[in-house]
CSV table of C-alpha atoms in Angstrom, one decimal:
chain,number,residue,atom,x,y,z
A,1,UNK,CA,0.1,0.1,0.0
A,2,UNK,CA,1.3,3.5,-1.2
A,3,UNK,CA,1.3,6.4,1.2
A,4,UNK,CA,-0.5,8.4,-1.3
A,5,UNK,CA,-3.4,5.3,-1.5
A,6,UNK,CA,-3.8,6.0,2.6
A,7,UNK,CA,-4.4,9.4,3.0
A,8,UNK,CA,-7.7,10.1,1.9
A,9,UNK,CA,-7.4,13.7,1.6
A,10,UNK,CA,-10.6,14.6,-0.3
A,11,UNK,CA,-12.4,12.9,2.9
A,12,UNK,CA,-10.7,15.5,5.6
A,13,UNK,CA,-13.6,17.5,6.9
A,14,UNK,CA,-11.5,20.7,7.2
A,15,UNK,CA,-11.2,20.5,3.5
A,16,UNK,CA,-14.7,19.7,2.7
A,17,UNK,CA,-15.9,22.8,5.2
A,18,UNK,CA,-13.5,24.8,3.3
A,19,UNK,CA,-14.6,24.1,-0.3
A,20,UNK,CA,-18.3,24.3,1.5
A,21,UNK,CA,-17.4,28.0,2.4
A,22,UNK,CA,-17.1,28.9,-1.5
A,23,UNK,CA,-14.0,27.4,-2.8
A,24,UNK,CA,-15.7,24.7,-4.7
A,25,UNK,CA,-13.9,23.8,-7.9
A,26,UNK,CA,-10.4,24.6,-5.8
A,27,UNK,CA,-8.0,21.7,-5.3
A,28,UNK,CA,-6.0,20.5,-2.4
A,29,UNK,CA,-2.8,22.6,-3.3
A,30,UNK,CA,-5.3,25.5,-3.0
A,31,UNK,CA,-6.1,24.7,0.2
A,32,UNK,CA,-2.7,24.3,1.5
A,33,UNK,CA,-1.8,27.4,-0.4
A,34,UNK,CA,-4.5,29.5,1.5
A,35,UNK,CA,-4.9,27.5,4.5
A,36,UNK,CA,-1.9,25.9,6.0
A,37,UNK,CA,1.2,27.8,7.4
A,38,UNK,CA,4.6,26.7,6.9
A,39,UNK,CA,5.1,26.9,10.8
A,40,UNK,CA,2.3,24.0,11.1
A,41,UNK,CA,4.4,21.8,9.1
A,42,UNK,CA,7.2,22.7,11.0
A,43,UNK,CA,5.8,22.1,14.3
A,44,UNK,CA,5.2,18.2,12.9
A,45,UNK,CA,9.0,17.8,12.8
A,46,UNK,CA,9.2,15.9,16.3
A,47,UNK,CA,6.4,13.6,15.4
A,48,UNK,CA,7.2,12.9,11.8
A,49,UNK,CA,10.8,12.9,12.1
A,50,UNK,CA,12.1,12.7,15.5
A,51,UNK,CA,15.5,13.0,16.6
A,52,UNK,CA,17.4,9.7,16.8
A,53,UNK,CA,19.8,8.8,19.3
A,54,UNK,CA,21.9,5.6,19.8
A,55,UNK,CA,21.4,4.2,23.4
A,56,UNK,CA,23.0,1.0,24.6
A,57,UNK,CA,22.9,0.1,21.1
A,58,UNK,CA,19.6,0.5,20.5
A,59,UNK,CA,18.0,3.5,18.5
A,60,UNK,CA,15.5,5.8,20.3
A,61,UNK,CA,13.1,8.3,19.1
A,62,UNK,CA,13.7,11.4,21.1
A,63,UNK,CA,11.1,13.9,19.9
A,64,UNK,CA,12.4,17.5,19.3
A,65,UNK,CA,15.7,16.1,20.6
A,66,UNK,CA,15.7,18.4,23.6
A,67,UNK,CA,17.6,17.4,26.6
A,68,UNK,CA,14.2,16.8,28.5
A,69,UNK,CA,13.1,14.5,25.2
A,70,UNK,CA,16.5,12.5,25.4
A,71,UNK,CA,16.3,11.8,29.0
A,72,UNK,CA,12.9,10.8,29.0
A,73,UNK,CA,13.4,8.2,25.9
A,74,UNK,CA,16.5,6.8,27.8
A,75,UNK,CA,14.1,6.9,31.1
A,76,UNK,CA,11.4,4.9,29.4
A,77,UNK,CA,13.9,2.6,27.4
A,78,UNK,CA,15.3,1.5,30.6
A,79,UNK,CA,12.2,1.0,32.7
A,80,UNK,CA,10.8,-1.0,29.9
A,81,UNK,CA,14.0,-3.1,29.1
A,82,UNK,CA,14.2,-3.9,32.8
A,83,UNK,CA,10.6,-5.2,32.8
A,84,UNK,CA,10.3,-6.8,29.6
A,85,UNK,CA,13.6,-7.1,27.6
A,86,UNK,CA,15.2,-5.2,24.9
A,87,UNK,CA,12.7,-5.3,22.4
A,88,UNK,CA,9.8,-4.1,24.5
A,89,UNK,CA,12.1,-1.1,25.9
A,90,UNK,CA,12.6,-0.2,22.2
A,91,UNK,CA,8.9,-0.6,21.6
A,92,UNK,CA,7.8,1.7,24.6
A,93,UNK,CA,10.4,3.9,24.6
A,94,UNK,CA,9.5,4.7,20.7
A,95,UNK,CA,5.8,4.6,20.8
A,96,UNK,CA,3.3,7.2,20.2
A,97,UNK,CA,-0.3,7.4,20.2
A,98,UNK,CA,-1.9,9.8,18.2
A,99,UNK,CA,-4.6,10.7,20.6
A,100,UNK,CA,-1.9,11.8,22.9
A,101,UNK,CA,-0.1,14.0,20.3
A,102,UNK,CA,-3.4,15.7,19.7
A,103,UNK,CA,-5.0,16.1,22.9
A,104,UNK,CA,-7.5,18.8,22.4
A,105,UNK,CA,-8.1,18.0,18.7
A,106,UNK,CA,-8.3,14.3,18.1
A,107,UNK,CA,-12.2,13.7,19.0
A,108,UNK,CA,-12.7,15.9,16.0
A,109,UNK,CA,-11.1,13.7,13.5
A,110,UNK,CA,-12.4,10.5,12.3
A,111,UNK,CA,-10.6,7.0,13.0
A,112,UNK,CA,-9.8,7.1,9.0
A,113,UNK,CA,-8.0,10.3,9.3
A,114,UNK,CA,-5.9,8.9,12.3
A,115,UNK,CA,-5.6,5.8,10.8
A,116,UNK,CA,-3.9,7.7,7.9
A,117,UNK,CA,-1.8,9.9,9.7
A,118,UNK,CA,-0.3,6.8,11.6
A,119,UNK,CA,0.6,5.6,7.9
A,120,UNK,CA,2.0,8.9,7.2
A,121,UNK,CA,4.2,8.7,10.4
A,122,UNK,CA,5.2,5.1,9.5
A,123,UNK,CA,6.3,6.1,6.1
A,124,UNK,CA,8.5,9.1,7.5
A,125,UNK,CA,9.8,7.0,10.3
A,126,UNK,CA,10.8,4.0,7.4
A,127,UNK,CA,12.6,6.6,5.4
A,128,UNK,CA,14.3,8.3,8.4
A,129,UNK,CA,15.7,4.9,9.7
A,130,UNK,CA,16.7,3.9,6.5
A,131,UNK,CA,18.9,7.0,5.7
A,132,UNK,CA,20.1,7.4,9.4
A,133,UNK,CA,20.8,3.6,10.1
A,134,UNK,CA,21.1,2.0,6.6
A,135,UNK,CA,23.2,-1.1,8.4
A,136,UNK,CA,20.5,-2.0,10.7
A,137,UNK,CA,16.7,-3.5,10.4
A,138,UNK,CA,13.9,-2.3,11.9
A,139,UNK,CA,10.0,-3.1,12.1
A,140,UNK,CA,8.0,-0.2,12.2
A,141,UNK,CA,4.4,-1.1,13.3
A,142,UNK,CA,1.0,0.7,14.1
A,143,UNK,CA,-1.1,-0.9,16.3
A,144,UNK,CA,-3.9,0.1,18.7
A,145,UNK,CA,-7.8,0.7,18.1
A,146,UNK,CA,-8.5,2.4,14.8
A,147,UNK,CA,-9.6,5.6,16.8
A,148,UNK,CA,-6.2,5.5,18.8
A,149,UNK,CA,-3.7,4.2,16.7
A,150,UNK,CA,-0.1,3.7,18.1
A,151,UNK,CA,3.2,3.8,16.1
A,152,UNK,CA,6.6,2.4,17.0
A,153,UNK,CA,9.6,1.0,15.9
A,154,UNK,CA,12.4,-1.3,17.5
A,155,UNK,CA,15.3,-2.9,15.8
A,156,UNK,CA,14.8,-6.5,14.7
A,157,UNK,CA,16.1,-9.3,17.2
A,158,UNK,CA,19.2,-10.9,15.9
A,159,UNK,CA,20.3,-7.8,13.8
A,160,UNK,CA,24.0,-8.1,13.7
A,161,UNK,CA,24.3,-4.6,12.0
A,162,UNK,CA,25.1,-6.1,8.5
A,163,UNK,CA,21.4,-6.1,7.3
A,164,UNK,CA,19.6,-3.4,5.6
A,165,UNK,CA,15.9,-3.3,5.0
A,166,UNK,CA,12.6,-3.4,6.7
A,167,UNK,CA,9.5,-5.2,7.9
A,168,UNK,CA,6.1,-3.9,7.7
């Protein structure tokens, strides 16, 4: 499944409302040009392309890469690693739940939109991991309820650093 086939932008309630305000016949590009600020996209960077750190030979997502973000990622990893092993530590340290990212706005979004955003994040993470750690093999996964998807990644067990590629 390609990223574009999962996005369903035409079904976006904000886009449909904009069209209904007299913009019918306009395109998605027009909507972006008139309604979306570059700062809106920039603010999504910690989610779409989080700072990646290497900690105890594991790759962890550390949000915006602040000292607080890095310390939090390490603390989550250490806790879950001691309570479930290295894979569990990575899964839990790297997990984001979309409803937590959009606390005040997720309830206005459809389950389809949340799943589409989860797929977008997964694609971004796959690309970022491939670019930054091409010698490692990762699994990038979406799980959880359709209205509360969770995205995470982990380095595949037994990866000796010589393999490349992804499991979906």
